[in-house]
C-alpha cells in the first residue's frame, strides 16, 4: 500500500463552521459565500501549493461554507440553485485556488450524477445521503483508462480494475465508480463509500499544477454495490432503464462536466489577472531605458495595453460562459421531469455552446496566465510571489482532452451543420 501524503489540518478552519452556520438563501448570497471562501484560501494559497499537502483542511472549509450543498434540493438541506449559479461559484473559488475550485466543481458534478442517469428513487436517496451528511464526493471515472470490470453476484454488482487518475478521492467521503457489466457493453455508475479496503489510492499525484487535487491513481478490488444503487438500472430485472440512460438527457452529463472545466479555467485566469494587477501597482518598476521614461509602471503604454487586452478577452469569455451556463440550466429545468423529451438537436446545440467556451477559456486563459509575467517583471518569477501557480494549474488541466478536437468539432458544426455524437468527452 502506498504511503499517504501529509495532509493539511482541518482544525485551522474550525471557526468557520459557526460563522457559516446558516446557508445562503439566494443566488447572490451563494456567490458571496463563494467569494468569502476564496478570500480565506487566498491568504496562504502560494504556501499551500508549494507544500503540496493533501487538502483535508480545504475540503473541511468547503463543508463549513455550505457550498457542497449548493445544487441540492431544499427538502434535504440543499440550496436548490441552478447549474448557472454553480458554475459562477466554481469560478469564484478558482480565482484564488485552482485546485480547490477544481475539487468543488467535480463534487458538484458527481454529487448530482443521479439527477442525470438515476431513477427517481435513486435521485432522492442519493441527495438525502449526500446533503444530510454534508459529504464530499470524488470520482474514479477516467475514460482514457480501461473500464472497470463489473460482475453480477446475486443482489450485488462487483467492481474491479484500476485508474491512473481519479479526482479528489483521497479526501472524499463517497466515490463515483463507473464500469462495464461483464458480457455487455453497458456502463454502470454507482456511488460507494470511499473508506473501504477495496479502494486503495496510489498517492502519486506530484504534478506541476493543480497540486492539491489528489488526482493520482486508484485500484478498485472487489468493491460490492447493491443492484439497487446501480444508477439507471432496474434492480429486479438487472437491465438498464431505457427511458433514463438511453436518452439525450443522460448524455448531458459530459457537456455538464466540460463546462465545469471551463469555469475553473476561467476562474484561474481571472485570478491571475487580479493577482498580477495588484503586484504591478505595488511592485513592478517602470523601464528606465526606453527613451520615453515613465515615473511608474502604471504609466507604461505596453503595460496598460496588455492589461486592457487581457481584461477585454476575459470579460468576453465570462459572457460566453454565462450564456452557456444559462442554456444548460434551461435544459435541466425544462426536462428533469420528462427526460425522454430532450431531443438530440437540443443536446447538440448546448454541447456546441459549451465546446465554444472550452476553446475560448483554454486559449485566453493560457495567454493571460503566461502573459502576466510580461507586465509584472522579472522579480515576479520569484517562488515566494507565487504567480506561476496560475499558469501551472491551467496548463495541467487544459491537457485533459485536446482542445484541437473541440475546434474540429465546432468546424464540422459550422460547415456541415453536424451536431457532435455523444462521447466521453463531448
Short mmCIF file of C-alpha atoms in Angstrom, two decimals:
data_model
loop_
_atom_site.label_atom_id
_atom_site.label_comp_id
_atom_site.label_asym_id
_atom_site.label_seq_id
_atom_site.Cartn_x
_atom_site.Cartn_y
_atom_site.Cartn_z
CA UNK A 1 0.00 0.00 0.00
CA UNK A 2 1.32 3.45 -0.91
CA UNK A 3 2.12 5.83 1.91
CA UNK A 4 -0.38 8.69 2.26
CA UNK A 5 0.99 12.20 1.80
CA UNK A 6 0.96 14.65 4.71
CA UNK A 7 -2.37 16.47 4.99
CA UNK A 8 -3.42 19.96 5.90
CA UNK A 9 -5.09 20.22 9.29
CA UNK A 10 -8.89 20.78 9.24
CA UNK A 11 -8.65 22.44 12.66
CA UNK A 12 -7.26 25.61 11.08
CA UNK A 13 -10.71 26.36 9.63
CA UNK A 14 -12.80 25.20 12.60
CA UNK A 15 -14.07 28.70 13.38
CA UNK A 16 -15.83 28.93 10.04
CA UNK A 17 -18.27 26.16 10.95
CA UNK A 18 -20.03 28.52 13.34
CA UNK A 19 -19.51 31.60 11.20
CA UNK A 20 -21.26 29.96 8.26
CA UNK A 21 -23.86 28.00 10.23
CA UNK A 22 -26.71 29.28 8.03
CA UNK A 23 -26.90 28.55 4.31
CA UNK A 24 -27.28 31.42 1.83
CA UNK A 25 -30.86 31.86 0.63
CA UNK A 26 -30.49 33.30 -2.88
CA UNK A 27 -28.15 33.24 -5.83
CA UNK A 28 -26.20 36.38 -4.96
CA UNK A 29 -25.76 35.24 -1.38
CA UNK A 30 -24.35 31.91 -2.59
CA UNK A 31 -21.86 33.73 -4.81
CA UNK A 32 -20.94 35.99 -1.91
CA UNK A 33 -20.26 32.89 0.17
CA UNK A 34 -18.03 31.53 -2.61
CA UNK A 35 -16.11 34.82 -2.62
CA UNK A 36 -15.67 34.56 1.17
CA UNK A 37 -14.22 31.08 0.77
CA UNK A 38 -11.90 32.39 -1.94
CA UNK A 39 -10.68 35.15 0.37
CA UNK A 40 -9.83 32.60 3.05
CA UNK A 41 -7.98 30.41 0.57
CA UNK A 42 -6.07 33.39 -0.82
CA UNK A 43 -4.31 34.00 2.48
CA UNK A 44 -1.87 31.12 2.04
CA UNK A 45 -2.58 29.74 -1.44
CA UNK A 46 1.02 30.04 -2.60
CA UNK A 47 2.40 28.34 0.50
CA UNK A 48 -0.12 25.50 0.31
CA UNK A 49 0.62 24.97 -3.39
CA UNK A 50 4.32 24.64 -2.66
CA UNK A 51 3.84 22.35 0.34
CA UNK A 52 1.66 20.02 -1.78
CA UNK A 53 -0.21 18.54 1.19
CA UNK A 54 -3.41 16.56 0.84
CA UNK A 55 -6.25 19.14 1.11
CA UNK A 56 -8.27 17.75 4.00
CA UNK A 57 -8.50 21.18 5.61
CA UNK A 58 -9.65 22.82 2.40
CA UNK A 59 -12.40 20.22 1.93
CA UNK A 60 -13.45 20.89 5.51
CA UNK A 61 -13.64 24.60 4.65
CA UNK A 62 -15.92 23.82 1.71
CA UNK A 63 -18.11 21.78 4.05
CA UNK A 64 -18.28 24.58 6.62
CA UNK A 65 -19.23 27.06 3.91
CA UNK A 66 -22.22 25.02 2.75
CA UNK A 67 -21.05 25.25 -0.86
CA UNK A 68 -21.12 21.48 -1.27
CA UNK A 69 -24.92 21.70 -0.90
CA UNK A 70 -25.42 24.47 -3.45
CA UNK A 71 -27.23 22.40 -6.11
CA UNK A 72 -29.09 20.00 -3.82
CA UNK A 73 -32.84 20.15 -3.14
CA UNK A 74 -34.02 22.21 -0.19
CA UNK A 75 -36.04 19.34 1.25
CA UNK A 76 -32.78 17.70 2.30
CA UNK A 77 -31.00 20.90 3.28
CA UNK A 78 -29.61 21.99 -0.08
CA UNK A 79 -29.51 25.36 -1.79
CA UNK A 80 -31.55 24.26 -4.83
CA UNK A 81 -29.67 26.61 -7.13
CA UNK A 82 -29.36 26.02 -10.89
CA UNK A 83 -26.14 24.96 -12.56
CA UNK A 84 -25.69 28.52 -13.84
CA UNK A 85 -25.08 29.64 -10.24
CA UNK A 86 -22.95 26.59 -9.53
CA UNK A 87 -20.66 27.44 -12.42
CA UNK A 88 -20.21 31.01 -11.22
CA UNK A 89 -19.44 29.77 -7.71
CA UNK A 90 -16.78 27.40 -9.09
CA UNK A 91 -15.27 30.37 -10.90
CA UNK A 92 -15.13 32.46 -7.72
CA UNK A 93 -13.33 29.77 -5.70
CA UNK A 94 -10.89 29.04 -8.53
CA UNK A 95 -9.83 32.69 -8.70
CA UNK A 96 -7.63 32.23 -5.65
CA UNK A 97 -7.08 28.48 -5.60
CA UNK A 98 -7.42 26.49 -8.80
CA UNK A 99 -7.07 23.16 -7.03
CA UNK A 100 -9.94 23.76 -4.64
CA UNK A 101 -12.04 25.29 -7.42
CA UNK A 102 -11.50 22.09 -9.39
CA UNK A 103 -12.40 19.84 -6.44
CA UNK A 104 -15.52 21.88 -5.79
CA UNK A 105 -16.56 21.69 -9.44
CA UNK A 106 -16.07 17.94 -9.66
CA UNK A 107 -18.03 17.48 -6.43
CA UNK A 108 -20.99 19.37 -7.87
CA UNK A 109 -20.91 17.11 -10.92
CA UNK A 110 -20.51 13.80 -9.09
CA UNK A 111 -22.98 14.66 -6.34
CA UNK A 112 -25.68 15.28 -8.94
CA UNK A 113 -24.89 12.38 -11.29
CA UNK A 114 -28.05 10.57 -10.19
CA UNK A 115 -30.08 13.54 -11.45
CA UNK A 116 -28.93 12.69 -14.96
CA UNK A 117 -28.69 8.88 -15.04
CA UNK A 118 -30.54 7.69 -11.93
CA UNK A 119 -34.16 6.70 -11.44
CA UNK A 120 -36.41 8.89 -9.23
CA UNK A 121 -35.92 6.76 -6.12
CA UNK A 122 -32.13 6.78 -6.58
CA UNK A 123 -32.14 10.54 -7.06
CA UNK A 124 -33.97 11.10 -3.78
CA UNK A 125 -31.88 8.60 -1.83
CA UNK A 126 -28.60 9.97 -3.16
CA UNK A 127 -29.48 13.57 -2.36
CA UNK A 128 -30.58 12.66 1.15
CA UNK A 129 -27.36 10.73 1.78
CA UNK A 130 -25.04 13.45 0.50
CA UNK A 131 -26.83 16.50 1.88
CA UNK A 132 -27.77 15.31 5.34
CA UNK A 133 -24.19 14.14 5.92
CA UNK A 134 -22.55 17.08 4.12
CA UNK A 135 -20.47 14.60 2.17
CA UNK A 136 -17.73 15.49 -0.30
CA UNK A 137 -17.86 13.35 -3.44
CA UNK A 138 -14.90 12.32 -5.60
CA UNK A 139 -14.80 10.24 -8.73
CA UNK A 140 -12.74 7.41 -10.20
CA UNK A 141 -14.04 7.91 -13.73
CA UNK A 142 -11.28 8.31 -16.31
CA UNK A 143 -12.30 7.18 -19.81
CA UNK A 144 -8.70 7.12 -21.09
CA UNK A 145 -8.05 4.07 -18.90
CA UNK A 146 -9.60 0.65 -19.33
CA UNK A 147 -13.11 0.47 -17.95
CA UNK A 148 -13.59 -1.05 -14.55
CA UNK A 149 -14.97 -4.56 -14.88
CA UNK A 150 -18.34 -5.23 -13.29
CA UNK A 151 -19.66 -8.67 -12.47
CA UNK A 152 -23.08 -9.55 -11.10
CA UNK A 153 -23.32 -11.62 -7.93
CA UNK A 154 -26.88 -12.12 -6.77
CA UNK A 155 -28.20 -8.83 -5.47
CA UNK A 156 -24.83 -7.11 -5.82
CA UNK A 157 -22.50 -5.94 -8.55
CA UNK A 158 -18.74 -6.07 -8.02
CA UNK A 159 -16.25 -3.54 -9.39
CA UNK A 160 -12.62 -4.42 -10.19
CA UNK A 161 -9.87 -2.56 -12.00
CA UNK A 162 -7.65 0.50 -11.78
CA UNK A 163 -7.49 4.10 -12.88
CA UNK A 164 -4.35 6.16 -13.44
CA UNK A 165 -6.26 9.27 -12.43
CA UNK A 166 -9.13 9.96 -10.07
CA UNK A 167 -10.36 13.25 -8.68
CA UNK A 168 -10.30 14.11 -5.00
CA UNK A 169 -10.81 10.50 -3.97
CA UNK A 170 -8.31 10.53 -1.13
CA UNK A 171 -10.20 13.32 0.67
CA UNK A 172 -13.71 12.22 -0.31
CA UNK A 173 -16.50 10.59 1.68
CA UNK A 174 -18.07 8.97 -1.38
CA UNK A 175 -16.52 7.98 -4.70
CA UNK A 176 -18.28 7.57 -8.03
CA UNK A 177 -17.30 4.35 -9.80
CA UNK A 178 -18.09 3.56 -13.41
CA UNK A 179 -17.52 0.43 -15.41
CA UNK A 180 -18.89 -2.05 -17.94
CA UNK A 181 -21.04 -5.01 -16.97
CA UNK A 182 -19.47 -8.33 -17.92
CA UNK A 183 -20.84 -9.81 -21.13
CA UNK A 184 -22.34 -6.50 -22.27
CA UNK A 185 -21.29 -3.07 -23.49
CA UNK A 186 -23.46 -1.38 -20.86
CA UNK A 187 -21.96 1.13 -18.44
CA UNK A 188 -22.97 1.47 -14.81
CA UNK A 189 -22.37 4.39 -12.42
CA UNK A 190 -22.55 3.94 -8.65
CA UNK A 191 -21.62 5.93 -5.54
CA UNK A 192 -19.74 4.00 -2.87
CA UNK A 193 -18.15 4.82 0.50
CA UNK A 194 -14.55 5.81 -0.12
CA UNK A 195 -13.04 4.45 3.06
CA UNK A 196 -13.18 0.71 2.48
CA UNK A 197 -10.48 -1.95 1.95
CA UNK A 198 -11.32 -2.38 -1.73
CA UNK A 199 -10.35 1.19 -2.64
CA UNK A 200 -6.61 1.78 -2.50
CA UNK A 201 -5.07 5.07 -3.61
CA UNK A 202 -1.61 5.28 -5.13
CA UNK A 203 -0.82 8.67 -3.52
CA UNK A 204 1.24 9.53 -6.60
CA UNK A 205 -0.11 12.93 -7.63
CA UNK A 206 3.07 15.03 -7.88
CA UNK A 207 2.37 17.14 -10.95
CA UNK A 208 3.31 20.70 -11.82
CA UNK A 209 -0.18 22.10 -11.36
CA UNK A 210 -3.44 21.53 -9.51
CA UNK A 211 -1.23 20.05 -6.86
CA UNK A 212 -3.93 19.97 -4.17
CA UNK A 213 -6.49 17.88 -6.06
CA UNK A 214 -5.37 14.35 -5.12
CA UNK A 215 -5.74 13.30 -8.75
CA UNK A 216 -3.49 10.26 -8.63
CA UNK A 217 -4.12 6.59 -9.29
CA UNK A 218 -6.52 4.21 -7.57
CA UNK A 219 -7.05 0.46 -7.51
CA UNK A 220 -10.53 -1.00 -7.12
CA UNK A 221 -10.68 -4.55 -5.76
CA UNK A 222 -13.95 -6.40 -5.21
CA UNK A 223 -15.99 -3.35 -4.29
CA UNK A 224 -19.55 -4.59 -3.85
CA UNK A 225 -22.55 -2.41 -4.62
CA UNK A 226 -26.21 -3.42 -4.28
CA UNK A 227 -28.01 -3.60 -7.62
CA UNK A 228 -30.45 -1.00 -6.27
CA UNK A 229 -27.57 1.50 -6.31
CA UNK A 230 -26.68 0.91 -9.96
CA UNK A 231 -27.77 4.27 -11.33
CA UNK A 232 -30.41 4.00 -14.02
CA UNK A 233 -30.76 0.22 -13.74
CA UNK A 234 -33.73 -1.88 -12.65
CA UNK A 235 -32.67 -3.94 -9.62
CA UNK A 236 -35.27 -6.63 -10.26
CA UNK A 237 -34.59 -7.24 -13.96
CA UNK A 238 -30.93 -6.18 -13.80
CA UNK A 239 -31.44 -4.29 -17.04
CA UNK A 240 -30.85 -0.63 -17.89
CA UNK A 241 -33.94 1.55 -17.73
CA UNK A 242 -34.05 2.69 -21.35
CA UNK A 243 -36.03 5.88 -20.86
CA UNK A 244 -33.38 7.09 -18.42
CA UNK A 245 -29.88 6.15 -19.57
CA UNK A 246 -30.50 5.70 -23.28
CA UNK A 247 -31.69 9.27 -23.88
CA UNK A 248 -30.20 12.56 -24.93
CA UNK A 249 -30.79 13.75 -21.37
CA UNK A 250 -28.38 11.16 -19.94
CA UNK A 251 -25.82 12.39 -22.49
CA UNK A 252 -25.93 15.83 -20.84
CA UNK A 253 -23.53 14.51 -18.21
CA UNK A 254 -20.49 15.14 -20.42
CA UNK A 255 -21.28 18.71 -21.53
CA UNK A 256 -22.05 19.45 -17.89
CA UNK A 257 -18.58 18.44 -16.74
CA UNK A 258 -16.90 20.11 -19.72
CA UNK A 259 -18.46 23.37 -18.58
CA UNK A 260 -17.18 22.68 -15.07
CA UNK A 261 -13.70 22.56 -16.58
CA UNK A 262 -14.12 25.80 -18.48
CA UNK A 263 -15.38 27.67 -15.45
CA UNK A 264 -12.45 26.81 -13.25
CA UNK A 265 -10.14 27.62 -16.19
CA UNK A 266 -11.83 31.00 -16.38
CA UNK A 267 -11.64 31.48 -12.63
CA UNK A 268 -7.91 30.70 -12.61
CA UNK A 269 -7.29 33.16 -15.46
CA UNK A 270 -9.32 35.89 -13.76
CA UNK A 271 -7.38 35.19 -10.58
CA UNK A 272 -4.09 35.50 -12.45
CA UNK A 273 -5.09 38.90 -13.80
CA UNK A 274 -6.22 40.15 -10.40
CA UNK A 275 -3.12 38.83 -8.65
CA UNK A 276 -0.83 40.31 -11.30
CA UNK A 277 -2.55 43.70 -11.29
CA UNK A 278 -2.03 44.05 -7.54
CA UNK A 279 1.61 43.12 -7.98
CA UNK A 280 2.08 45.60 -10.82
CA UNK A 281 0.59 48.50 -8.88
CA UNK A 282 2.74 47.82 -5.82
CA UNK A 283 5.99 46.22 -7.04
CA UNK A 284 6.61 46.50 -10.78
CA UNK A 285 9.06 49.21 -11.82
CA UNK A 286 8.93 51.32 -14.96
CA UNK A 287 11.57 50.54 -17.58
CA UNK A 288 14.25 53.26 -17.48
CA UNK A 289 15.91 52.64 -20.85
CA UNK A 290 13.07 53.06 -23.33
CA UNK A 291 13.65 56.67 -24.32
CA UNK A 292 10.16 57.61 -23.14
CA UNK A 293 10.67 57.07 -19.47
CA UNK A 294 7.71 56.95 -17.08
CA UNK A 295 7.54 57.59 -13.39
CA UNK A 296 5.67 54.38 -12.63
CA UNK A 297 4.81 51.05 -14.23
CA UNK A 298 1.15 52.00 -14.40
CA UNK A 299 2.03 54.76 -16.87
CA UNK A 300 3.84 52.41 -19.24
CA UNK A 301 1.97 52.13 -22.56
CA UNK A 302 2.72 48.44 -23.08
CA UNK A 303 1.58 47.54 -19.56
CA UNK A 304 -1.69 49.42 -19.89
CA UNK A 305 -2.29 47.94 -23.34
CA UNK A 306 -1.67 44.35 -22.20
CA UNK A 307 -3.89 44.61 -19.14
CA UNK A 308 -6.64 46.17 -21.20
CA UNK A 309 -6.43 43.42 -23.80
CA UNK A 310 -6.40 40.65 -21.20
CA UNK A 311 -9.38 42.19 -19.43
CA UNK A 312 -11.42 42.51 -22.63
CA UNK A 313 -10.87 38.89 -23.62
CA UNK A 314 -11.66 37.59 -20.13
CA UNK A 315 -14.81 39.70 -20.00
CA UNK A 316 -15.89 38.16 -23.31
CA UNK A 317 -15.08 34.67 -22.01
CA UNK A 318 -17.20 35.31 -18.92
CA UNK A 319 -20.14 36.41 -21.04
CA UNK A 320 -19.83 33.30 -23.19
CA UNK A 321 -19.53 31.01 -20.15
CA UNK A 322 -22.59 32.59 -18.54
CA UNK A 323 -24.57 32.19 -21.76
CA UNK A 324 -23.68 28.51 -21.97
CA UNK A 325 -24.47 28.02 -18.29
CA UNK A 326 -27.89 29.56 -18.77
CA UNK A 327 -28.52 27.35 -21.82
CA UNK A 328 -27.65 24.18 -19.93
CA UNK A 329 -29.58 25.20 -16.82
CA UNK A 330 -32.59 25.83 -19.02
CA UNK A 331 -32.49 22.28 -20.36
CA UNK A 332 -32.26 20.80 -16.88
CA UNK A 333 -35.19 22.91 -15.69
CA UNK A 334 -37.31 22.05 -18.74
CA UNK A 335 -36.67 18.32 -18.97
CA UNK A 336 -35.78 16.99 -15.49
CA UNK A 337 -39.33 15.70 -15.01
CA UNK A 338 -39.59 14.42 -18.60
CA UNK A 339 -36.09 13.36 -19.56
CA UNK A 340 -37.02 11.43 -22.68
CA UNK A 341 -38.41 14.60 -24.30
CA UNK A 342 -34.99 16.24 -24.75
CA UNK A 343 -34.07 16.00 -28.42
CA UNK A 344 -30.62 15.15 -29.82
CA UNK A 345 -30.65 18.55 -31.54
CA UNK A 346 -31.20 20.41 -28.27
CA UNK A 347 -28.47 18.40 -26.62
CA UNK A 348 -26.16 19.01 -29.60
CA UNK A 349 -26.81 22.74 -29.60
CA UNK A 350 -25.87 23.18 -25.94
CA UNK A 351 -22.83 20.92 -26.44
CA UNK A 352 -21.56 23.32 -29.11
CA UNK A 353 -22.06 26.34 -26.87
CA UNK A 354 -20.01 24.52 -24.25
CA UNK A 355 -17.35 23.48 -26.78
CA UNK A 356 -17.02 27.15 -27.70
CA UNK A 357 -16.46 28.05 -24.05
CA UNK A 358 -13.82 25.32 -23.75
CA UNK A 359 -11.90 26.69 -26.73
CA UNK A 360 -12.07 30.31 -25.61
CA UNK A 361 -11.25 29.72 -21.94
CA UNK A 362 -8.33 27.46 -22.86
CA UNK A 363 -6.82 29.85 -25.39
CA UNK A 364 -7.46 33.01 -23.39
CA UNK A 365 -6.61 31.50 -20.03
CA UNK A 366 -3.22 30.22 -21.12
CA UNK A 367 -2.41 33.51 -22.86
CA UNK A 368 -3.30 35.56 -19.80
CA UNK A 369 -1.65 33.28 -17.24
CA UNK A 370 1.65 33.33 -19.16
CA UNK A 371 1.36 36.90 -20.41
CA UNK A 372 1.02 38.47 -16.96
CA UNK A 373 4.75 37.94 -16.44
CA UNK A 374 5.42 40.45 -19.21
CA UNK A 375 3.59 43.14 -17.24
CA UNK A 376 4.81 42.25 -13.75
CA UNK A 377 8.54 41.96 -14.44
CA UNK A 378 11.41 39.62 -13.69
CA UNK A 379 11.02 39.79 -9.92
CA UNK A 380 7.51 38.35 -10.25
CA UNK A 381 9.07 34.99 -11.15
CA UNK A 382 10.17 34.53 -7.54
CA UNK A 383 8.68 31.42 -5.98
CA UNK A 384 7.62 33.41 -2.94
CA UNK A 385 5.41 35.57 -5.18
CA UNK A 386 3.55 32.53 -6.49
CA UNK A 387 2.34 33.99 -9.77
CA UNK A 388 3.46 30.86 -11.59
CA UNK A 389 0.79 28.65 -9.98
CA UNK A 390 -1.98 30.10 -12.14
CA UNK A 391 -0.27 29.08 -15.39
CA UNK A 392 0.77 25.70 -13.96
CA UNK A 393 -2.81 24.95 -12.90
CA UNK A 394 -4.22 25.93 -16.27
CA UNK A 395 -1.56 24.13 -18.28
CA UNK A 396 -2.12 20.94 -16.30
CA UNK A 397 -5.87 20.57 -16.76
CA UNK A 398 -6.17 22.05 -20.26
CA UNK A 399 -4.40 18.88 -21.38
CA UNK A 400 -7.30 16.78 -20.04
CA UNK A 401 -8.64 16.37 -23.58
CA UNK A 402 -7.08 18.05 -26.64
CA UNK A 403 -8.78 21.34 -27.40
CA UNK A 404 -7.92 20.76 -31.06
CA UNK A 405 -10.75 18.23 -31.16
CA UNK A 406 -13.16 20.84 -29.85
CA UNK A 407 -12.07 23.17 -32.64
CA UNK A 408 -12.61 20.42 -35.21
CA UNK A 409 -16.00 19.61 -33.71
CA UNK A 410 -17.03 23.25 -33.98
CA UNK A 411 -15.72 23.39 -37.53
CA UNK A 412 -17.95 20.49 -38.54
CA UNK A 413 -20.86 22.23 -36.86
CA UNK A 414 -20.23 25.46 -38.77
CA UNK A 415 -19.50 23.93 -42.17
CA UNK A 416 -21.58 20.77 -42.20
CA UNK A 417 -24.29 21.55 -39.61
CA UNK A 418 -23.33 18.38 -37.72
CA UNK A 419 -24.05 18.00 -34.02
CA UNK A 420 -21.40 16.09 -32.08
CA UNK A 421 -22.01 12.42 -31.39
CA UNK A 422 -22.16 11.98 -27.59
CA UNK A 423 -18.93 10.56 -26.25
CA UNK A 424 -16.94 10.56 -23.02
CA UNK A 425 -15.51 13.95 -23.97
CA UNK A 426 -18.36 15.58 -25.89
#
